[in-house]
CSV table of C-alpha atoms in Angstrom, one decimal:
chain,number,residue,atom,x,y,z
B,1,MET,CA,18.4,-4.4,11.0
B,2,PRO,CA,15.5,-7.0,11.0
B,3,LYS,CA,15.4,-9.7,8.4
B,4,TYR,CA,12.5,-8.3,6.5
B,5,CYS,CA,13.4,-4.9,5.1
B,6,GLU,CA,11.8,-3.5,2.0
B,7,LEU,CA,12.2,0.1,0.3
B,8,VAL,CA,9.1,2.4,0.6
B,9,ALA,CA,9.4,5.9,-1.1
B,10,ASP,CA,7.4,8.8,0.4
B,11,ILE,CA,6.5,11.5,-2.2
B,12,ALA,CA,4.8,14.7,-2.5
B,13,SER,CA,4.0,17.4,-5.3
B,14,TYR,CA,7.9,18.1,-5.5
B,15,GLN,CA,8.4,14.6,-7.2
B,16,PRO,CA,7.1,13.7,-10.7
B,17,ASP,CA,3.9,12.1,-11.4
B,18,THR,CA,5.0,10.2,-14.6
B,19,LEU,CA,4.6,6.6,-15.1
B,20,ALA,CA,8.5,6.6,-16.1
B,21,PHE,CA,9.3,7.9,-12.7
B,22,PHE,CA,7.2,5.1,-10.7
B,23,ARG,CA,8.8,2.4,-13.3
B,24,SER,CA,12.2,3.7,-12.2
B,25,LEU,CA,11.3,3.2,-8.3
B,26,ARG,CA,10.6,-0.5,-9.3
B,27,VAL,CA,13.8,-0.6,-10.8
B,28,LYS,CA,15.3,0.5,-7.5
B,29,LYS,CA,13.6,-2.3,-5.7
B,30,VAL,CA,11.0,-0.1,-4.2
B,31,ARG,CA,8.0,-1.8,-3.2
B,32,ALA,CA,5.6,0.9,-2.1
B,33,VAL,CA,4.8,4.5,-1.9
B,34,ILE,CA,3.4,6.8,0.5
B,35,ILE,CA,1.9,9.9,-1.5
B,36,LYS,CA,1.0,13.2,0.3
B,37,LEU,CA,-2.6,13.7,-0.2
B,38,THR,CA,-3.9,16.5,1.8
B,39,GLU,CA,-2.9,19.2,4.4
B,40,GLY,CA,-5.2,21.4,6.8
B,41,SER,CA,-8.7,21.2,6.8
B,42,ALA,CA,-11.9,22.5,4.5
B,43,THR,CA,-11.9,25.6,6.4
B,44,GLY,CA,-8.1,25.9,6.9
B,45,SER,CA,-5.5,25.6,4.3
B,46,ALA,CA,-7.7,23.3,2.4
B,47,TYR,CA,-4.6,21.7,0.4
B,48,VAL,CA,-4.7,18.8,-1.9
B,49,ASN,CA,-1.8,17.6,-3.7
B,50,PRO,CA,-2.2,18.6,-7.3
B,51,LYS,CA,-0.3,15.6,-8.5
B,52,ALA,CA,-1.9,13.0,-6.3
B,53,ALA,CA,-4.3,11.4,-8.6
B,54,MET,CA,-1.7,11.1,-11.4
B,55,GLN,CA,0.9,9.8,-8.7
B,56,VAL,CA,-1.7,7.2,-7.4
B,57,LYS,CA,-2.6,6.1,-10.9
B,58,HIS,CA,1.0,5.5,-12.4
B,59,ALA,CA,2.3,4.0,-9.0
B,60,LEU,CA,-0.4,1.3,-9.5
B,61,GLU,CA,0.2,0.9,-13.0
B,62,ALA,CA,3.9,0.4,-12.2
B,63,GLY,CA,3.1,-2.3,-9.8
B,64,LEU,CA,3.7,-0.5,-6.4
B,65,LEU,CA,1.4,-0.7,-3.5
B,66,VAL,CA,-0.1,2.7,-2.8
B,67,HIS,CA,-0.6,4.5,0.7
B,68,VAL,CA,-1.5,8.1,1.3
B,69,TYR,CA,-0.8,10.5,4.2
B,70,HIS,CA,-2.0,14.0,5.7
B,71,TYR,CA,0.1,16.9,6.8
B,72,ALA,CA,-1.2,17.9,10.1
B,73,LYS,CA,-1.9,21.5,11.1
B,74,PHE,CA,-4.3,21.1,13.7
B,75,ARG,CA,-4.2,22.4,17.3
B,76,GLY,CA,-6.9,21.0,19.3
B,77,GLN,CA,-9.2,17.9,19.1
B,78,GLN,CA,-11.9,19.5,17.0
B,79,ASP,CA,-9.4,20.9,14.6
B,80,ALA,CA,-8.0,17.3,14.4
B,81,LYS,CA,-11.6,15.9,13.1
B,82,ASP,CA,-12.1,18.5,10.8
B,83,GLU,CA,-8.6,17.7,9.2
B,84,ALA,CA,-9.3,14.0,9.2
B,85,ASP,CA,-12.7,14.8,7.5
B,86,TRP,CA,-10.9,16.6,4.8
B,87,PHE,CA,-8.3,13.6,4.3
B,88,ILE,CA,-11.2,11.0,4.3
B,89,LYS,CA,-13.0,13.1,1.5
B,90,HIS,CA,-10.1,13.0,-0.8
B,91,VAL,CA,-9.2,9.2,0.0
B,92,ARG,CA,-12.7,8.4,-1.3
B,93,LYS,CA,-12.4,10.5,-4.2
B,94,LEU,CA,-9.3,8.7,-5.4
B,95,GLY,CA,-10.8,5.6,-4.6
B,96,ILE,CA,-8.1,4.6,-2.1
B,97,THR,CA,-9.2,1.2,-0.5
B,98,SER,CA,-8.9,0.0,3.1
B,99,ASN,CA,-6.1,-2.1,2.3
B,100,SER,CA,-3.8,0.9,2.1
B,101,VAL,CA,-2.2,2.5,5.1
B,102,LEU,CA,-3.5,5.9,5.9
B,103,ALA,CA,-0.7,8.0,7.7
B,104,LEU,CA,-0.5,11.0,9.5
B,105,ASP,CA,2.4,13.4,9.3
B,106,ILE,CA,2.5,15.4,12.6
B,107,GLU,CA,5.7,17.5,13.1
B,108,ASP,CA,4.3,21.2,12.4
B,109,LYS,CA,5.4,24.0,15.1
B,110,ARG,CA,1.8,24.9,15.3
B,111,ASN,CA,0.8,21.5,16.8
B,112,ASN,CA,0.2,21.2,20.2
B,113,ASP,CA,2.8,20.1,22.9
B,114,PRO,CA,2.0,17.2,23.9
B,115,ALA,CA,0.1,16.2,20.6
B,116,THR,CA,-0.8,12.8,21.2
B,117,ALA,CA,-4.4,13.4,22.2
B,118,ASP,CA,-4.9,15.5,19.1
B,119,ALA,CA,-3.2,12.8,17.0
B,120,ASN,CA,-5.3,10.0,18.2
B,121,THR,CA,-8.6,12.0,17.7
B,122,PHE,CA,-7.4,12.2,13.9
B,123,LEU,CA,-6.5,8.6,13.8
B,124,GLN,CA,-9.6,7.3,15.4
B,125,ARG,CA,-11.8,9.5,12.9
B,126,VAL,CA,-9.9,7.8,10.2
B,127,LYS,CA,-10.6,4.2,11.4
B,128,SER,CA,-14.1,4.9,12.1
B,129,ALA,CA,-14.6,5.9,8.4
B,130,GLY,CA,-13.7,2.4,7.4
B,131,TYR,CA,-9.8,2.6,7.1
B,132,PRO,CA,-8.3,0.5,9.9
B,133,ARG,CA,-4.6,0.7,8.7
B,134,VAL,CA,-3.5,3.8,10.2
B,135,ASP,CA,0.2,5.1,11.2
B,136,VAL,CA,1.9,8.2,12.5
B,137,TYR,CA,5.0,9.9,11.2
B,138,SER,CA,7.3,12.3,13.0
B,139,MET,CA,11.0,13.1,13.6
B,140,ALA,CA,12.8,11.0,16.4
B,141,SER,CA,12.9,14.0,18.6
B,142,TRP,CA,9.2,14.2,19.0
B,143,PHE,CA,9.2,10.7,20.5
B,144,TRP,CA,12.1,11.2,22.6
B,145,ASN,CA,10.7,14.4,24.4
B,146,GLY,CA,7.3,13.0,24.8
B,147,ARG,CA,5.4,15.1,22.4
B,148,LEU,CA,4.3,12.1,21.0
B,149,ASP,CA,3.6,9.1,23.6
B,150,VAL,CA,4.3,5.9,22.2
B,151,ARG,CA,2.5,4.1,25.0
B,152,GLN,CA,-0.8,6.1,24.1
B,153,LEU,CA,-0.8,6.5,20.5
B,154,ILE,CA,-3.6,4.3,18.6
B,155,ALA,CA,-1.1,3.7,15.7
B,156,LYS,CA,1.5,1.1,16.7
B,157,ASN,CA,3.6,0.7,13.5
B,158,LEU,CA,5.3,4.0,13.9
B,159,TRP,CA,7.1,5.9,11.0
B,160,VAL,CA,10.2,7.8,12.2
B,161,ALA,CA,12.6,10.2,10.5
B,162,ASN,CA,16.2,10.1,11.7
B,163,TYR,CA,19.0,10.7,9.2
B,164,GLY,CA,22.6,10.0,9.1
B,165,VAL,CA,22.6,7.3,11.9
B,166,PRO,CA,22.8,3.6,11.9
B,167,ALA,CA,19.3,3.0,13.4
B,168,PRO,CA,15.9,4.8,13.8
B,169,GLY,CA,16.7,5.8,17.5
B,170,VAL,CA,13.1,4.9,18.6
B,171,ALA,CA,12.2,1.4,19.8
B,172,ASN,CA,9.8,-0.6,18.0
B,173,VAL,CA,9.7,1.6,14.8
B,174,GLY,CA,8.2,-0.2,11.9
B,175,LEU,CA,9.0,2.3,9.2
B,176,TRP,CA,12.2,4.4,9.1
B,177,GLN,CA,12.8,7.3,7.0
B,178,TYR,CA,16.7,7.0,7.0
B,179,THR,CA,17.4,9.6,3.9
B,180,ASN,CA,15.8,12.6,2.2
B,181,VAL,CA,18.4,12.4,-0.8
B,182,PHE,CA,17.7,9.0,-2.1
B,183,ASP,CA,18.5,9.4,-6.0
B,184,VAL,CA,16.0,8.2,-8.8
B,185,ASP,CA,16.9,9.3,-12.3
B,186,GLY,CA,18.3,12.6,-10.7
B,187,VAL,CA,15.3,13.2,-8.6
B,188,LYS,CA,16.0,13.2,-4.9
B,189,LEU,CA,13.4,12.0,-2.4
B,190,ASP,CA,12.7,10.6,1.0
B,191,MET,CA,13.3,6.7,1.3
B,192,ASN,CA,12.2,4.4,4.1
B,193,TYR,CA,13.0,0.9,5.5
B,194,ASP,CA,10.0,-1.2,6.3
B,195,PHE,CA,10.9,-3.6,8.9
B,196,ASN,CA,7.5,-5.2,9.6
B,197,GLY,CA,6.0,-5.4,6.1
B,198,PHE,CA,3.2,-3.0,7.2
B,199,TYR,CA,3.4,-1.1,3.9
B,200,THR,CA,4.8,-3.7,1.6
B,201,LYS,CA,2.7,-6.8,2.4
B,202,LEU,CA,-1.1,-6.4,2.2
B,203,PRO,CA,-3.1,-8.1,5.0
B,204,LEU,CA,-4.6,-11.4,3.8
B,205,THR,CA,-7.9,-11.0,5.8
B,206,VAL,CA,-11.6,-11.1,4.9
B,207,LYS,CA,-14.0,-9.5,7.3
B,208,ASN,CA,-11.3,-9.6,10.1
B,209,LYS,CA,-10.9,-13.5,9.5
B,210,VAL,CA,-7.7,-14.8,8.0
B,211,VAL,CA,-8.6,-17.4,5.3
B,212,THR,CA,-6.4,-20.4,4.7
B,213,ASN,CA,-6.5,-22.9,2.0
B,214,LYS,CA,-4.4,-26.0,3.1
B,215,GLY,CA,-7.1,-28.4,2.3
B,216,LEU,CA,-7.6,-27.1,-1.3
B,217,ASP,CA,-7.5,-29.5,-4.3
B,218,ASN,CA,-5.0,-28.9,-6.7
B,219,PHE,CA,-4.1,-30.0,-10.1
B,220,ILE,CA,-0.9,-30.0,-12.5
B,221,ASP,CA,-1.8,-28.4,-15.9
B,222,VAL,CA,-0.2,-29.6,-19.2
B,223,LEU,CA,2.6,-27.3,-18.7
B,224,GLY,CA,3.5,-28.7,-15.5
B,225,ASP,CA,2.3,-25.9,-13.4
B,226,LYS,CA,0.6,-26.5,-10.2
B,227,TRP,CA,-2.8,-25.0,-9.6
B,228,PHE,CA,-5.1,-24.7,-6.6
B,229,TYR,CA,-8.8,-24.8,-6.9
B,230,GLN,CA,-10.6,-21.8,-5.3
B,231,HIS,CA,-13.6,-19.5,-6.4
B,232,GLY,CA,-13.0,-15.8,-5.8
B,233,ARG,CA,-13.2,-12.3,-7.4
B,234,PHE,CA,-10.5,-10.0,-8.1
B,235,THR,CA,-10.5,-6.1,-8.9
B,236,THR,CA,-7.6,-5.0,-11.1
B,237,HIS,CA,-5.9,-2.0,-9.9
B,238,THR,CA,-4.2,-1.1,-13.2
B,239,ALA,CA,-4.6,-2.4,-16.9
B,240,ILE,CA,-3.7,-6.3,-17.1
B,241,ARG,CA,-3.8,-8.6,-20.2
B,242,LEU,CA,-6.2,-11.4,-20.2
B,243,ARG,CA,-4.6,-14.3,-22.0
B,244,TRP,CA,-5.4,-17.7,-23.4
B,245,GLY,CA,-2.7,-19.4,-21.2
B,246,ALA,CA,-0.8,-18.7,-17.9
B,247,LYS,CA,2.4,-17.7,-19.6
B,248,ILE,CA,3.5,-14.1,-20.6
B,249,THR,CA,4.1,-15.5,-24.1
B,250,SER,CA,0.4,-16.6,-24.3
B,251,GLY,CA,-2.0,-15.2,-26.9
B,252,ILE,CA,-3.8,-12.2,-25.5
B,253,ILE,CA,-7.6,-12.1,-25.3
B,254,THR,CA,-8.1,-8.4,-24.3
B,255,LEU,CA,-6.5,-5.7,-22.2
B,256,LEU,CA,-8.6,-5.4,-19.1
B,257,PRO,CA,-8.7,-1.8,-17.9
B,258,ALA,CA,-8.2,-0.5,-14.4
B,259,ASN,CA,-11.2,-1.7,-12.0
B,260,SER,CA,-12.1,-4.7,-14.1
B,261,VAL,CA,-13.9,-7.3,-11.9
B,262,ILE,CA,-12.9,-11.0,-12.7
B,263,ASP,CA,-14.2,-14.1,-11.0
B,264,TYR,CA,-11.8,-16.8,-11.0
B,265,ASP,CA,-12.0,-20.6,-10.1
B,266,ALA,CA,-8.1,-21.3,-9.5
B,267,TYR,CA,-4.8,-19.7,-9.1
B,268,SER,CA,-1.1,-20.6,-9.4
B,269,PHE,CA,2.6,-19.5,-8.3
B,270,HIS,CA,4.9,-19.9,-11.2
B,271,ASP,CA,7.5,-18.1,-13.4
B,272,GLY,CA,7.6,-15.1,-10.9
B,273,TYR,CA,3.8,-14.3,-11.3
B,274,ILE,CA,0.7,-15.3,-9.3
B,275,TRP,CA,-1.7,-16.4,-12.1
B,276,LEU,CA,-5.5,-16.6,-11.9
B,277,ARG,CA,-7.8,-18.7,-14.1
B,278,GLN,CA,-11.2,-17.2,-15.4
B,279,PRO,CA,-13.9,-19.6,-16.6
B,280,ARG,CA,-15.5,-18.7,-19.7
B,281,SER,CA,-17.9,-20.3,-22.1
B,282,ASN,CA,-17.6,-23.5,-24.0
B,283,ASN,CA,-15.5,-25.0,-21.3
B,284,LYS,CA,-12.6,-22.4,-22.0
B,285,PHE,CA,-10.5,-20.3,-19.6
B,286,GLY,CA,-8.7,-17.0,-19.6
B,287,TYR,CA,-5.6,-16.2,-17.4
B,288,LEU,CA,-4.2,-13.1,-15.8
B,289,VAL,CA,-1.6,-12.1,-13.5
B,290,SER,CA,-2.7,-10.8,-10.0
B,291,GLY,CA,0.7,-9.8,-8.9
B,292,GLU,CA,4.4,-11.0,-8.7
B,293,GLU,CA,5.9,-13.9,-6.5
B,294,HIS,CA,9.5,-14.7,-5.2
B,295,GLU,CA,10.2,-18.3,-4.0
B,296,GLY,CA,6.5,-18.7,-3.3
B,297,HIS,CA,5.6,-15.7,-1.7
B,298,ARG,CA,3.8,-12.8,-3.0
B,299,THR,CA,5.7,-9.5,-3.4
B,300,ASN,CA,3.0,-7.3,-4.6
B,301,TYR,CA,-0.6,-6.9,-5.6
B,302,TRP,CA,-2.1,-5.7,-8.9
B,303,GLY,CA,-5.5,-5.4,-7.6
B,304,VAL,CA,-7.8,-6.5,-4.6
B,305,PHE,CA,-9.6,-9.7,-3.8
B,306,GLY,CA,-13.2,-10.0,-2.9
B,307,LYS,CA,-15.0,-13.0,-1.9
B,308,THR,CA,-11.9,-14.6,-0.3
B,309,VAL,CA,-8.4,-14.2,-0.3
B,310,PHE,CA,-5.9,-17.1,-0.6
B,311,SER,CA,-3.0,-18.0,1.5
B,312,GLU,CA,0.5,-17.7,-0.1
B,313,VAL,CA,1.1,-21.3,-1.1
B,314,SER,CA,3.2,-22.1,-3.9
B,315,GLY,CA,2.9,-25.9,-3.8
């Protein structure tokens, strides 16, 4: 099994939408979730997961990375375009960003055989709508028998289901759904291994250009923590406390609601968190956590970065 291997849960309306459930996923060391959002098209089954909005909200509040998927009913390329449009409409409605993976679940007996051209039509429609991170899910047998041709698919990560075996059974798989009976407080669900970090590490890119900060000036604060100067903008995905100091015991200025936009001038990796420093009036500063870290590497994001994205340097 590859060295980097994190847990990713995929869920649908069968699973809870409570904050407690998603916090329990975190306790189980799950890093990300893939939530079923839609199925079919506006003129077809027109299905939308009725729990999706709350599942997305509470997953973010629990500190999980959130991705979404569409269940394919299409048969033919125009049908695939119509389903992609239905998916994109609801992705935008929920405010899902381009950092999230948008996956296609294609396993229905109605789908064409071969189904590669239809799948690519759907994926390209999603990419053209501004969501570059796409993936394809199916059972291993669809790849074995050529119903989906790995060589021709636009998506290269590959999400494959294969239970009760020691390996996915398909070469170069990025995400392996290895069980459908993973237990979380009595709730059974599908669980996956993320081999490449495609779902559990967000891309550190801005306008397709990687931004590194090896030459940044830095300083040590009065508590002995190392900071790196950098000007940027951070939009929160969940409610985050803004504090007078960069410690979880520091006094609270306010509770920032989700979608708050904060300009910052420095960041620091310490005490298990990545802190941002917000300049305020009268030469004062506010501090907030943008996510968690382990041994100098970010493990999750509690929002998205705007003007620039810093490389993961702990000093």
